[in-house]
Coordinates of C-alpha atoms and ligand atoms in Angstrom, one line a residue:
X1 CA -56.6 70.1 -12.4
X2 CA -59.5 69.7 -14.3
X3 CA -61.0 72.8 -16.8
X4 CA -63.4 74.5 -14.8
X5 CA -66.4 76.1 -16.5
X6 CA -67.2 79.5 -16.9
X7 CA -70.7 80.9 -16.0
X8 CA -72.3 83.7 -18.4
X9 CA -74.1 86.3 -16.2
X10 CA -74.4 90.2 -16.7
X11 CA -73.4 89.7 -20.4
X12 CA -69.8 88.4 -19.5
X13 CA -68.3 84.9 -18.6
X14 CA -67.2 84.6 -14.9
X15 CA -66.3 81.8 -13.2
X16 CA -67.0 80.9 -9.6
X17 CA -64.3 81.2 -6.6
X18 CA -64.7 78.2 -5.1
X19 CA -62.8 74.6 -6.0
X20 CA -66.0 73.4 -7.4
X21 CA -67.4 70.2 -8.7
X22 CA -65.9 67.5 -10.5
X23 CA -67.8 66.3 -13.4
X24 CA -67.1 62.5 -14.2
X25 CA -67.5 60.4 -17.1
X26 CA -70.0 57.4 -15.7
X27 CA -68.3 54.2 -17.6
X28 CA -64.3 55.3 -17.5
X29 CA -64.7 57.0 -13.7
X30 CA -62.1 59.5 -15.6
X31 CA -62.7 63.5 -14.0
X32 CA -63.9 65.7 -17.1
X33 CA -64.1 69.1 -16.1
X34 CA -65.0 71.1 -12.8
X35 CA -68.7 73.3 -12.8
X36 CA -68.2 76.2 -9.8
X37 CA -70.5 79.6 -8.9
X38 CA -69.2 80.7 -5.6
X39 CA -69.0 84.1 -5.4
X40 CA -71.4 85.5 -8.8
X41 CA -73.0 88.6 -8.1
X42 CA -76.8 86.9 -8.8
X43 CA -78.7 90.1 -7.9
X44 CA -76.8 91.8 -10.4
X45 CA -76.7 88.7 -13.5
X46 CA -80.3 89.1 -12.7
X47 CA -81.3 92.4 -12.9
X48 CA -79.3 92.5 -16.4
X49 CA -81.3 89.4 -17.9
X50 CA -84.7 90.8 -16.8
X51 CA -82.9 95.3 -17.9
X52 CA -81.4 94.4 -21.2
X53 CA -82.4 91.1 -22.3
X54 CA -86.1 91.6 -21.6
X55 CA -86.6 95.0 -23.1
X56 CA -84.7 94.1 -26.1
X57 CA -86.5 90.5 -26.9
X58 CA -89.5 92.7 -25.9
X59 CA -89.2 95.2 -28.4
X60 CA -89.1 92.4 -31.3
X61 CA -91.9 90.8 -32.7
X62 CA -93.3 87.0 -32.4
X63 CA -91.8 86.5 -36.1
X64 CA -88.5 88.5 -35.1
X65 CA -88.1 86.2 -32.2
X66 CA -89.0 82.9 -34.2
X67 CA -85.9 84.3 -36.2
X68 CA -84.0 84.2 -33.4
X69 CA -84.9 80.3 -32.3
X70 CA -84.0 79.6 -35.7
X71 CA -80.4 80.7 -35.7
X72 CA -80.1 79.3 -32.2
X73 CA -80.8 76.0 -34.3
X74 CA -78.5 77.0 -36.7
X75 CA -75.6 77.1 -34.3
X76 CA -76.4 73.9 -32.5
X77 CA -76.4 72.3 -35.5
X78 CA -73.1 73.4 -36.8
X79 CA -71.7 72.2 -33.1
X80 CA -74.3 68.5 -33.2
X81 CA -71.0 66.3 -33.0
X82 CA -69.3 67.9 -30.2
X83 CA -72.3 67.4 -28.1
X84 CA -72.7 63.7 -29.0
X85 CA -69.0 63.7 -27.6
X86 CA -69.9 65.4 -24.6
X87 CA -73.2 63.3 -24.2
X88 CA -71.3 60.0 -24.3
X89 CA -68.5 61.1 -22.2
X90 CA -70.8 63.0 -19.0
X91 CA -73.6 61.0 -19.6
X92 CA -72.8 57.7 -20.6
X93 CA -75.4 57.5 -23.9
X94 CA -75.5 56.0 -26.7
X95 CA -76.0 57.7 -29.6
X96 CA -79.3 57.1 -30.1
X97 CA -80.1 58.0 -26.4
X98 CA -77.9 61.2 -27.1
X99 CA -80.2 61.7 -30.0
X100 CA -83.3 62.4 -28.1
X101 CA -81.3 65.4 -26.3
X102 CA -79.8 66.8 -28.7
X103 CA -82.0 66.1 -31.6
X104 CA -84.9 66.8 -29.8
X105 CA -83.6 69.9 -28.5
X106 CA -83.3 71.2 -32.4
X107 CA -86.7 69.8 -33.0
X108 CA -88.5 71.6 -30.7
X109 CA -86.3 75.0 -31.2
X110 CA -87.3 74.5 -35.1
X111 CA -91.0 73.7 -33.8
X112 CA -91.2 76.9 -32.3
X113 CA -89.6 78.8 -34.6
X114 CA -92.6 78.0 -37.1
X115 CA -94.5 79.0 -34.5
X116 CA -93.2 82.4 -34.8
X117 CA -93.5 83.1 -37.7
X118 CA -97.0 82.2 -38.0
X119 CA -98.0 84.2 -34.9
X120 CA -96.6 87.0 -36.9
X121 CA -95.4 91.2 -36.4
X122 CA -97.5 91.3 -33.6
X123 CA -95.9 91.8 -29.9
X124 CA -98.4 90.3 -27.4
X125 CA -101.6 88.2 -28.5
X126 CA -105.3 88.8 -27.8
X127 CA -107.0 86.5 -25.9
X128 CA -110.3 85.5 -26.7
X129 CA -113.0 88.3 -27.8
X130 CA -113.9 91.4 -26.4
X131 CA -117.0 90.8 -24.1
X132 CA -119.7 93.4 -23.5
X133 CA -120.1 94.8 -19.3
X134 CA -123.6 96.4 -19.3
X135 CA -126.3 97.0 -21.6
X136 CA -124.9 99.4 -23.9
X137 CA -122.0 97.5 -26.0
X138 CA -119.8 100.8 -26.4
X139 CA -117.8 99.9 -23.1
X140 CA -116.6 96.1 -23.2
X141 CA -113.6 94.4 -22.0
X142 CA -110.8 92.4 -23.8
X143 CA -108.2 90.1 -22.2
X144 CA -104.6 90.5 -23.7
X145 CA -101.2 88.4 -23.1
X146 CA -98.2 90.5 -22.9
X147 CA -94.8 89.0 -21.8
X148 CA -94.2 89.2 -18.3
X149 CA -91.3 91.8 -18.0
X150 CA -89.2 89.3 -15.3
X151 CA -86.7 86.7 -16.2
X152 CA -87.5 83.1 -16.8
X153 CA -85.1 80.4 -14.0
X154 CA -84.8 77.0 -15.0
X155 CA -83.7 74.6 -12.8
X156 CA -82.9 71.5 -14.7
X157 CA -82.5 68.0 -13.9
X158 CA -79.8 66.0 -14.6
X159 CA -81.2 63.6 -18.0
X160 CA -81.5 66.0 -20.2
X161 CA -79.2 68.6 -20.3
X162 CA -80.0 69.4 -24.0
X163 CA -83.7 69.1 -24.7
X164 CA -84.1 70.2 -20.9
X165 CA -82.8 73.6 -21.6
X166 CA -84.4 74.3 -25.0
X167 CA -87.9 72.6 -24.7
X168 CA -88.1 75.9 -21.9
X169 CA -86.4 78.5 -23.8
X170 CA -87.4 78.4 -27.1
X171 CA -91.2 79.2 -25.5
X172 CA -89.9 81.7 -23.1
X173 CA -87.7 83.6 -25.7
X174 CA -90.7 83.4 -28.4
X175 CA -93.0 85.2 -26.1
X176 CA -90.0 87.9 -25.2
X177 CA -89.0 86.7 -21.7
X178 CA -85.4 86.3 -21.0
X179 CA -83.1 83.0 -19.7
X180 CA -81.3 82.2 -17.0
X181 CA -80.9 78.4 -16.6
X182 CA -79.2 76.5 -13.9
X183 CA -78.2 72.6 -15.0
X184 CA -78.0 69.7 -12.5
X185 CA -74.5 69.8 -11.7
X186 CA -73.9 65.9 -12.7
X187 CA -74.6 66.7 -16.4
X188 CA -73.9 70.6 -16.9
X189 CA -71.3 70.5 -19.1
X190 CA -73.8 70.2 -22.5
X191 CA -75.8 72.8 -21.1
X192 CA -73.2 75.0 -20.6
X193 CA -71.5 74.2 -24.1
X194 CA -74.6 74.9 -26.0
X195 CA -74.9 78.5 -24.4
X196 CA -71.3 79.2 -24.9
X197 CA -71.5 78.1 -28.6
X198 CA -74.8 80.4 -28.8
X199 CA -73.3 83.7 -27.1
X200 CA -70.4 82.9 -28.7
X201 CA -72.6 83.0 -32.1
X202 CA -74.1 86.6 -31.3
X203 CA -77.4 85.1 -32.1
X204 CA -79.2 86.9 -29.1
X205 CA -79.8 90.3 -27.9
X206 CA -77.4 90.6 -24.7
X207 CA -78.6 89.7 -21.7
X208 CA -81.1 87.3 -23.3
X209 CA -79.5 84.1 -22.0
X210 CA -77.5 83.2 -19.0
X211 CA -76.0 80.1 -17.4
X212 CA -74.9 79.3 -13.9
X213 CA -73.4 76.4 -13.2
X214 CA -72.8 74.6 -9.8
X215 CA -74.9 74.9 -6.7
X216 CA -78.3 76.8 -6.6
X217 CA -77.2 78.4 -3.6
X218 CA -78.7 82.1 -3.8
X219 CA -80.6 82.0 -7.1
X220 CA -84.5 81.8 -5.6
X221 CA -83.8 84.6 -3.2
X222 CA -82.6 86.5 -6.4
X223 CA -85.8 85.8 -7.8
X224 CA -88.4 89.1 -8.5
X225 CA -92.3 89.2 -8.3
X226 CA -93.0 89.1 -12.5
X227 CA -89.9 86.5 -12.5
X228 CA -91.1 82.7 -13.4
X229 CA -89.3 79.8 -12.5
X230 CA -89.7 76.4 -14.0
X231 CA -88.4 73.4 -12.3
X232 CA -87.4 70.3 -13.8
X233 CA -86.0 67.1 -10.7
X234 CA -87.2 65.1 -8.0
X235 CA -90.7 65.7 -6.1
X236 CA -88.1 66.0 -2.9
X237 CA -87.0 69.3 -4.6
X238 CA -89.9 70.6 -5.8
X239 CA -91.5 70.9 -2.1
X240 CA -88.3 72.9 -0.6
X241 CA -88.8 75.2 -3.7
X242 CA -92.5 75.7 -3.6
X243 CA -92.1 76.2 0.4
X244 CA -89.1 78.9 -0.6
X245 CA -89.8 82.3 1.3
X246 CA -88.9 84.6 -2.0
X247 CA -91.4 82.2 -4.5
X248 CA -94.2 82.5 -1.8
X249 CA -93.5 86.5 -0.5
X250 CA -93.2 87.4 -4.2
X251 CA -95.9 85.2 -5.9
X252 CA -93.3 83.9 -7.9
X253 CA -94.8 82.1 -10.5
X254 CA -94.0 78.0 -10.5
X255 CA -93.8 75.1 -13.3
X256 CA -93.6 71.9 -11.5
X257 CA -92.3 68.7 -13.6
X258 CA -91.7 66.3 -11.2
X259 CA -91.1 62.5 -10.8
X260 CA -94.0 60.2 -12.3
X261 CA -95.1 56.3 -12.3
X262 CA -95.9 56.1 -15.9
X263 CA -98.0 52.8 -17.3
X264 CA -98.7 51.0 -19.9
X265 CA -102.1 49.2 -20.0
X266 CA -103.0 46.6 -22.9
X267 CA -106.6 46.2 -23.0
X268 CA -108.9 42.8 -23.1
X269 CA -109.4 41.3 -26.1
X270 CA -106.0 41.2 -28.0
X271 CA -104.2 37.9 -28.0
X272 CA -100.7 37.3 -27.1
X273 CA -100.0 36.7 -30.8
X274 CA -102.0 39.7 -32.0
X275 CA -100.4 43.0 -33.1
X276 CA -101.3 45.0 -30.1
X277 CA -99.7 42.6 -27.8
X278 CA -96.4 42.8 -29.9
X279 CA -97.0 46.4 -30.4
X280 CA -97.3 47.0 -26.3
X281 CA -93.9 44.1 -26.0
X282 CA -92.2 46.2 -28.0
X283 CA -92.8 49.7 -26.5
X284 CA -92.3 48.1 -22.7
X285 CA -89.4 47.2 -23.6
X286 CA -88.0 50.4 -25.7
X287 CA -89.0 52.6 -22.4
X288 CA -86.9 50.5 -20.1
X289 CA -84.0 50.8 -22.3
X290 CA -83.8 54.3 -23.7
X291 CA -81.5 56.6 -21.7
X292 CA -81.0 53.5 -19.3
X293 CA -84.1 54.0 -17.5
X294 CA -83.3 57.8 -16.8
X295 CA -86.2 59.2 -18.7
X296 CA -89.2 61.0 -16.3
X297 CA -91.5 59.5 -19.2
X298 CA -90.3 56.0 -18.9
X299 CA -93.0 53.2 -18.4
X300 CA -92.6 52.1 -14.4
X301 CA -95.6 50.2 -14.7
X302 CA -97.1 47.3 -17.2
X303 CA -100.4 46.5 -16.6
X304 CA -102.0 43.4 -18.9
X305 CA -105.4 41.2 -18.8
X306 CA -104.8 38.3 -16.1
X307 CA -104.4 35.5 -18.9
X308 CA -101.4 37.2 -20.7
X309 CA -99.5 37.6 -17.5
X310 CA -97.2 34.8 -18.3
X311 CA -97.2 35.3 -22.4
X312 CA -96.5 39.2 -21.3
X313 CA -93.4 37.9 -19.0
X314 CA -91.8 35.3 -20.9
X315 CA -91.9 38.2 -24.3
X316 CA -90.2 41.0 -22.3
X317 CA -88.2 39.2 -20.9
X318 CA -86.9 37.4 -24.6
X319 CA -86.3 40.9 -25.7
X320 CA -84.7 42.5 -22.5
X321 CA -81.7 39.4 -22.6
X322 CA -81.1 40.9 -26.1
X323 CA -80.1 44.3 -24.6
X324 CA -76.2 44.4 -24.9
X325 CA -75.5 46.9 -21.8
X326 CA -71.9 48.8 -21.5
X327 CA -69.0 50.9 -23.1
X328 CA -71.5 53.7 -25.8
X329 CA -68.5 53.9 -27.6
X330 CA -68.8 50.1 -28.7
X331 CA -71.1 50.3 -31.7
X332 CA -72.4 47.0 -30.3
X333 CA -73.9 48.3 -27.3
X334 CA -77.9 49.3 -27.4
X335 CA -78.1 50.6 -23.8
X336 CA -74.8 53.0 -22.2
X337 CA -74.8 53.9 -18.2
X338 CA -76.2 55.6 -15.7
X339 CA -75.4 59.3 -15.0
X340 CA -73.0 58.7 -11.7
X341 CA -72.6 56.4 -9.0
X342 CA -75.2 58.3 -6.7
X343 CA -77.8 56.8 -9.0
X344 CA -76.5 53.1 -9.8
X345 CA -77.2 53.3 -5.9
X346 CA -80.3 54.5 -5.7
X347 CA -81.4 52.4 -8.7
X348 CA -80.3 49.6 -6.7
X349 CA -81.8 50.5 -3.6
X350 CA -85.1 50.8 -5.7
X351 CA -84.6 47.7 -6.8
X352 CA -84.1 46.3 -3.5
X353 CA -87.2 48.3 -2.2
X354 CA -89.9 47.2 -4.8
X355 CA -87.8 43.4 -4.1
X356 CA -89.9 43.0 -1.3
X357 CA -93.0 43.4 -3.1
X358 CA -92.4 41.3 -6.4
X359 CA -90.7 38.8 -7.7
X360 CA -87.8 39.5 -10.3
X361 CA -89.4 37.9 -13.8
X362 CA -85.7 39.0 -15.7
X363 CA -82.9 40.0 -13.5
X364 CA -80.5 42.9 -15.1
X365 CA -77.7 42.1 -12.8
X366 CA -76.7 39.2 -14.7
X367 CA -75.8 41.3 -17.4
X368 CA -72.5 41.0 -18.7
X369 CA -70.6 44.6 -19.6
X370 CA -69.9 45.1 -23.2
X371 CA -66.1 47.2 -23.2
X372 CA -67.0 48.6 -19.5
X373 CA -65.2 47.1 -16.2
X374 CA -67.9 46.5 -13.6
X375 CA -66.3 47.7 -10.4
X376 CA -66.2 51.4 -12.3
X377 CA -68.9 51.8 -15.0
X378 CA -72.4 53.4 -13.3
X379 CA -74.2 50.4 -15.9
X380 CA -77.0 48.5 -14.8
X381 CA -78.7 45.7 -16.7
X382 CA -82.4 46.0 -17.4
X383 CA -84.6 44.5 -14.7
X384 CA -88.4 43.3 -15.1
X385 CA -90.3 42.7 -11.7
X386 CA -93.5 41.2 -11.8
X387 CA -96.6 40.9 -8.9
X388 CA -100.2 39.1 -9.1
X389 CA -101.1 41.4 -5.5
X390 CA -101.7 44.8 -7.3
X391 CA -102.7 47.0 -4.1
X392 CA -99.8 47.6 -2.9
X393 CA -98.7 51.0 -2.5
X394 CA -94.9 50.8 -2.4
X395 CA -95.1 49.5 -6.3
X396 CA -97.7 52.1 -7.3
X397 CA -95.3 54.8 -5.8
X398 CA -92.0 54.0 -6.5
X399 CA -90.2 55.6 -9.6
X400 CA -86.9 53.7 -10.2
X401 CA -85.1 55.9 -12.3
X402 CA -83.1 53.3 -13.9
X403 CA -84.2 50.4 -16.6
X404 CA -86.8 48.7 -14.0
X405 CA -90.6 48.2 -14.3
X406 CA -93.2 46.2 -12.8
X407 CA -95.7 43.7 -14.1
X408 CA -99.1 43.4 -12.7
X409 CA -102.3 41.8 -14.1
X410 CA -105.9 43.1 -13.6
X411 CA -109.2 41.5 -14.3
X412 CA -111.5 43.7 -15.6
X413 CA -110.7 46.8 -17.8
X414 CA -112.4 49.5 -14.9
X415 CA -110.1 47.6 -12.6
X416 CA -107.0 48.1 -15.0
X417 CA -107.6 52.1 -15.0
X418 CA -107.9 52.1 -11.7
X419 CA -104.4 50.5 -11.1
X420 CA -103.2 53.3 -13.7
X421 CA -104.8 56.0 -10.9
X422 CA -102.6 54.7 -8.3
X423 CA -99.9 56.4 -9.8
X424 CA -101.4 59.4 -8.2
X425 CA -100.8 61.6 -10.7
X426 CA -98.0 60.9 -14.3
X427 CA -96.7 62.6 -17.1
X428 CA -97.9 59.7 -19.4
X429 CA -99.7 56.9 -19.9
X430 CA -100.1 54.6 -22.6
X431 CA -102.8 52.5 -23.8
X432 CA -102.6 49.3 -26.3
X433 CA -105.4 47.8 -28.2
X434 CA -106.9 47.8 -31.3
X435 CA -110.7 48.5 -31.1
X436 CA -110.8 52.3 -31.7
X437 CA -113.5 52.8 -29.1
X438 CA -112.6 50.8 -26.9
X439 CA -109.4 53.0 -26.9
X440 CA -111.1 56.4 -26.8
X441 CA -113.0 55.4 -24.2
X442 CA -110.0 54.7 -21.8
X443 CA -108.1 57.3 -23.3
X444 CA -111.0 59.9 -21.6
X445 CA -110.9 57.7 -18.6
X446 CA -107.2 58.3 -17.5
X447 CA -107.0 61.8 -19.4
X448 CA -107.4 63.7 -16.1
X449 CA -104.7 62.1 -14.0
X450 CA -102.4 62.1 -16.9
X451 CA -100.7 65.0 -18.7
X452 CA -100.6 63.0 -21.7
X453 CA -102.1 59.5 -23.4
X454 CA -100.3 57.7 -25.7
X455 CA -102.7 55.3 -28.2
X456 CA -101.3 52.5 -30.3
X457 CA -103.3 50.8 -32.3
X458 CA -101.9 48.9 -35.1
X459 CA -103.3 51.2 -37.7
X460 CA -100.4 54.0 -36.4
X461 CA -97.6 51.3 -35.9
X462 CA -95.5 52.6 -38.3
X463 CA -97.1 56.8 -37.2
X464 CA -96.6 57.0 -33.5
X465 CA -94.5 59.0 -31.6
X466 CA -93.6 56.9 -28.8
X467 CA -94.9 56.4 -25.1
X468 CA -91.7 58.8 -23.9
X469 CA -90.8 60.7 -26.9
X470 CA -92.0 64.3 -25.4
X471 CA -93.0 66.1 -28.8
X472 CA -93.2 70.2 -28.9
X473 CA -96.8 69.9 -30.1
X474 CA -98.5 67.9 -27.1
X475 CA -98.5 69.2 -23.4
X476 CA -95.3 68.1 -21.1
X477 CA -96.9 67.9 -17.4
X478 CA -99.1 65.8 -14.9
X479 CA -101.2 66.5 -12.3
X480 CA -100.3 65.5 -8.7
X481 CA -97.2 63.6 -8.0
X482 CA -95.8 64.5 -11.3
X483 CA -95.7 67.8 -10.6
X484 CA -99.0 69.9 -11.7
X485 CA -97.1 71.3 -14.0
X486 CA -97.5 71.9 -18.0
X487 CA -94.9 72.7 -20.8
X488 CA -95.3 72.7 -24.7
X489 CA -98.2 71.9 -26.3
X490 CA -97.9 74.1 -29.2
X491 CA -98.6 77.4 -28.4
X492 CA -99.9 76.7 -24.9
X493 CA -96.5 77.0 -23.5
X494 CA -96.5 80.8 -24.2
X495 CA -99.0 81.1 -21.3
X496 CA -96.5 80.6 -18.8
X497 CA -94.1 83.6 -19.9
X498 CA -97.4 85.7 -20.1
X499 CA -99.7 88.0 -18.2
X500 CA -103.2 87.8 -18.6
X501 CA -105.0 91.5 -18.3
X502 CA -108.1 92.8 -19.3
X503 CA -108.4 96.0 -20.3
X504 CA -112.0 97.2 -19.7
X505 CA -112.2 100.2 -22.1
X506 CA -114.5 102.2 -25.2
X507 CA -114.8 99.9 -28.3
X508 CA -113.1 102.5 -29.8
X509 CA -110.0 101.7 -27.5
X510 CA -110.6 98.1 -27.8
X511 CA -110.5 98.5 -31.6
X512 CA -106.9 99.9 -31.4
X513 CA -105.3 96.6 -29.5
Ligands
LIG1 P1 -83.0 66.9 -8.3 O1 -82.0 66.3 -7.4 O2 -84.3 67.3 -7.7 O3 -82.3 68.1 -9.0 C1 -82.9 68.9 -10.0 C2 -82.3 70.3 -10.0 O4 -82.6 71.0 -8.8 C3 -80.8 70.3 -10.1 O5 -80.4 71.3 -11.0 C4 -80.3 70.5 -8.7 O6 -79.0 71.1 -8.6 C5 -81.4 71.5 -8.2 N1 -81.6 71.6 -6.8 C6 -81.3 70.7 -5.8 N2 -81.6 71.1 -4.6 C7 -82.1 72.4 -4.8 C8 -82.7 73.3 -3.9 N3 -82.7 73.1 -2.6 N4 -83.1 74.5 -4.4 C9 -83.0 74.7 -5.8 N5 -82.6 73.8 -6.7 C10 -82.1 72.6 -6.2 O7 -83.4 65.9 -9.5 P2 -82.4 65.1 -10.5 O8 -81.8 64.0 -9.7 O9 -81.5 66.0 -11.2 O10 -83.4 64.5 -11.6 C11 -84.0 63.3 -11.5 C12 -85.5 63.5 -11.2 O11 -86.1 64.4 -12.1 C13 -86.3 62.2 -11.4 O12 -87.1 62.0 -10.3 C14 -87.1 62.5 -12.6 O13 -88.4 61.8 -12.6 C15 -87.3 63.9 -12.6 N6 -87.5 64.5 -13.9 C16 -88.8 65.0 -14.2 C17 -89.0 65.5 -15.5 C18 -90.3 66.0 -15.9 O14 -90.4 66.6 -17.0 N7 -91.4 65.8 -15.1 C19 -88.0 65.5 -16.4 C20 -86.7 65.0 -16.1 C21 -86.5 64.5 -14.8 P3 -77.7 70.3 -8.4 O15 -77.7 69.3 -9.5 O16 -76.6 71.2 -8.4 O17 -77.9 69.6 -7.1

């Protein structure tokens, strides 16, 4: 039988009773280890997180707890090449895919670390000033953030079991709120790894980070009214846990970050020999690719003038046949698998779904396998599809979550933002051009049903982040179908783990806070 993982709750590893669930390595079908959390006392795991691990993250300060995040990314460090191992063998990346976890994850720990230290010995934060409440100033009020005194639940989905865990925590432990996070099951093996390494480390107060492995059976009707609970998966998901009994009886407080159909819009004006257009090729195709697909941020969508539609075509599609798709363990391979055979199903049902709607302009599933034997490996060529009939609804709402997007022209740019609207709501999306106000101006337009817009021009070829990249400093979170939702974004991710009061008192008082 297969190792079976533990699960750290109440400051001691337990494992589950059950058989449990077999974790698989996507290309080699091979059984890695077993994930299992029958039987944990969660009532109690909680009640110790939210005891000792609150009161004693709570009784440090902002630059105390940044100290904290920093050996976290000390350990994770020390351990980077075991997770690449793990990464390539549950997930299927390679390494540069593997790198956007697990790099990432250090990143954003490191990010908010700084963060710490420049917010200082100080133990909650003021917000905004003190306003007056009658004529005579002496008796104002003041609003103040102090960490809630709950525990933070993470439900994670399954493509980032690295960054998905840390871009949460390191926020939620810098503003003095305890851990408890709950992997997807496919992938949970790296999440459950770096906690081990960590606790193993002593790096943390006790009680300040948990993991449970294995179903989420039980773990929202733990859940306590100043507990949050941030949820990371499928839009499918996210409505049975907003409609959960405990989150709604208990005012349980919800982050949302949901499924998205991100685009990428080139605007008039820029040949298909200019250096947007190559610029906008270039990105198109690096989003279908990275992490197979498998990235929430990945561009679903291409939207480009009606005269480039063919030039736009023929240029993803020359660089998509260059994608060598298989084994990560061959160095030659750019693009690995998908996480499990569930979703090299539903990518192909997907695929056959928005079929019926477009044509295929570069079919993935003539892709030869690099090292990797077809009838096993979960790998999937990249596909582009392509449509001139932009209404219809079943492309605008589809998220593939595999390497597939979909072409569409538009005529005139107000029509072109428009299309981006249908989404209904993204994480991202990302404009190309290189007239800067031309680029502003859209940027505002398609600001409010996006969480984020990504501009390249080719002055910041060379600067920018990436359409997907998800960096600490910006906000994480769309409106609508993605989610409503809003992580990161500096210090605007503190908000979550944070009460807002006011405290109506003497200027006197007010002078002491
Ligand atoms: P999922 O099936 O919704 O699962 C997400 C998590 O929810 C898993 O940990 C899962 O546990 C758990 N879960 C399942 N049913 C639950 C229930 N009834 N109550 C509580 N928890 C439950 O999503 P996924 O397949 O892992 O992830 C893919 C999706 O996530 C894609 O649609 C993608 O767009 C989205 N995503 C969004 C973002 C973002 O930031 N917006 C980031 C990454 C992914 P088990 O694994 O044990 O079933």
């Amino acid at each position: 039988m297969t190792e079976l993982l533990s699960n750290y709750l109440t400051g001691r590893w337990q494992n589950g009773s059950g058989a449990g669930a077999v974790l698989h390595d996507p290309v080699l079908g091979t059984e890695l280890v077993r994930v299992d959390a029958t039987g944990l006392d969660l009532a109690a795991g909680f009640d110790h997180a939210r005891k000792q691990g609150g009161r004693a993250l709570r009784a440090l300060t902002y630059r105390e707890r940044g100290a904290l995040l920093d050996a976290v990314g000390t350990v994770l460090k020390a351990h980077r090449d075991t997770y690449y191992d793990i990464s390539t063998a549950n997930s299927g990346t390679v390494k540069n895919d593997t790198a956007v976890d697990v790099d990432g994850a250090i990143y954003t720990l490191g990010t908010y670390a700084k963060l710490g230290e420049s917010l200082g010995d100080r133990r909650y934060l003021l917000d905004g000033e003190a306003a007056r409440l009658g004529k005579d100033p002496l008796f104002q009020t003041q609003h103040v953030l102090t960490p809630t005194r709950g525990l933070a639940l993470f439900i994670n989905a399954f493509n980032f079991p690295a960054w998905g865990l840390w871009e949460k925590a390191a926020p939620a432990l810098l503003s003095g709120v305890p851990v408890i996070v709950k992997p997807a099951t496919t992938t949970a093996w790296l999440t459950q790894r770096m906690v081990k390494d960590v606790i193993d480390a002593g790096v943390l107060p006790a009680g300040a980070l948990s993991v449970v492995c294995g179903s989420p059976s039980g773990l929202l009707d733990a859940l306590q009214p100043f507990d949050v609970l941030s949820f990371t998966g499928s839009a499918d998901t996210a409505v049975k846990i907003r409609a959960h009994d405990m989150v709604a009886r208990r005012s349980v407080r919800v982050n949302i970050e949901a499924d998205s159909v991100n685009s990428a819009l080139l605007l008039p004006g820029e040949g298909s020999d200019s250096p947007a257009f190559e610029l906008f090729v270039k990105e198109v195709v690096r989003e279908m690719t990275v992490k197979s697909g498998q990235k929430c941020t990945a561009i679903r969508r291409v939207f480009v003038p009606e005269t480039l539609y063919d030039a736009a075509a023929e240029a993803i599609a020359a660089k998509l046949a260059k994608t060598t798709v298989g084994n990560p363990r061959n160095e030659t391979v750019r693009m690995g698998s998908l996480v499990n055979r569930a979703q090299l199903i539903s990518v192909r049902e997907g695929l056959a779904a928005l079929g019926q709607h477009a044509a295929i302009l570069f079919d993935g599933a003539n892709t030869a396998l690099v090292d990797a034997d077809a009838s096993v490996a979960c790998c999937v060529g990249p596909t582009l599809l392509g449509t001139r009939r932009t209404d219809n609804s079943v492309i605008h709402g589809t998220e593939v979550f595999g390497p597939v997007a979909t072409l569409m022209p538009y005529q005139n740019t107000a029509q072109g933002l428009d299309l981006v609207r249908r989404g209904e709501g993204s994480l991202v999306a990302s404009i190309y051009g290189s007239n800067h106000p031309s680029l502003s101006q859209a940027a505002l337009e398609l600001a409010d049903s996006n969480g984020r817009v990504h501009v390249v021009s080719p002055d910041v070829a060379q600067l920018h982040t990436g359409h997907g990249n998800v960096m600490p400093q910006s906000l994480h979170g769309g409106p609508g179908r993605a989610g409503g939702g809003e992580e990161l974004g500096g210090q605007r991710a503190m908000n979550f783990y944070h009460r807002r009061s006011a405290i109506q008192a003497s200027t006197g008082v007010l002078s002491g806070l």
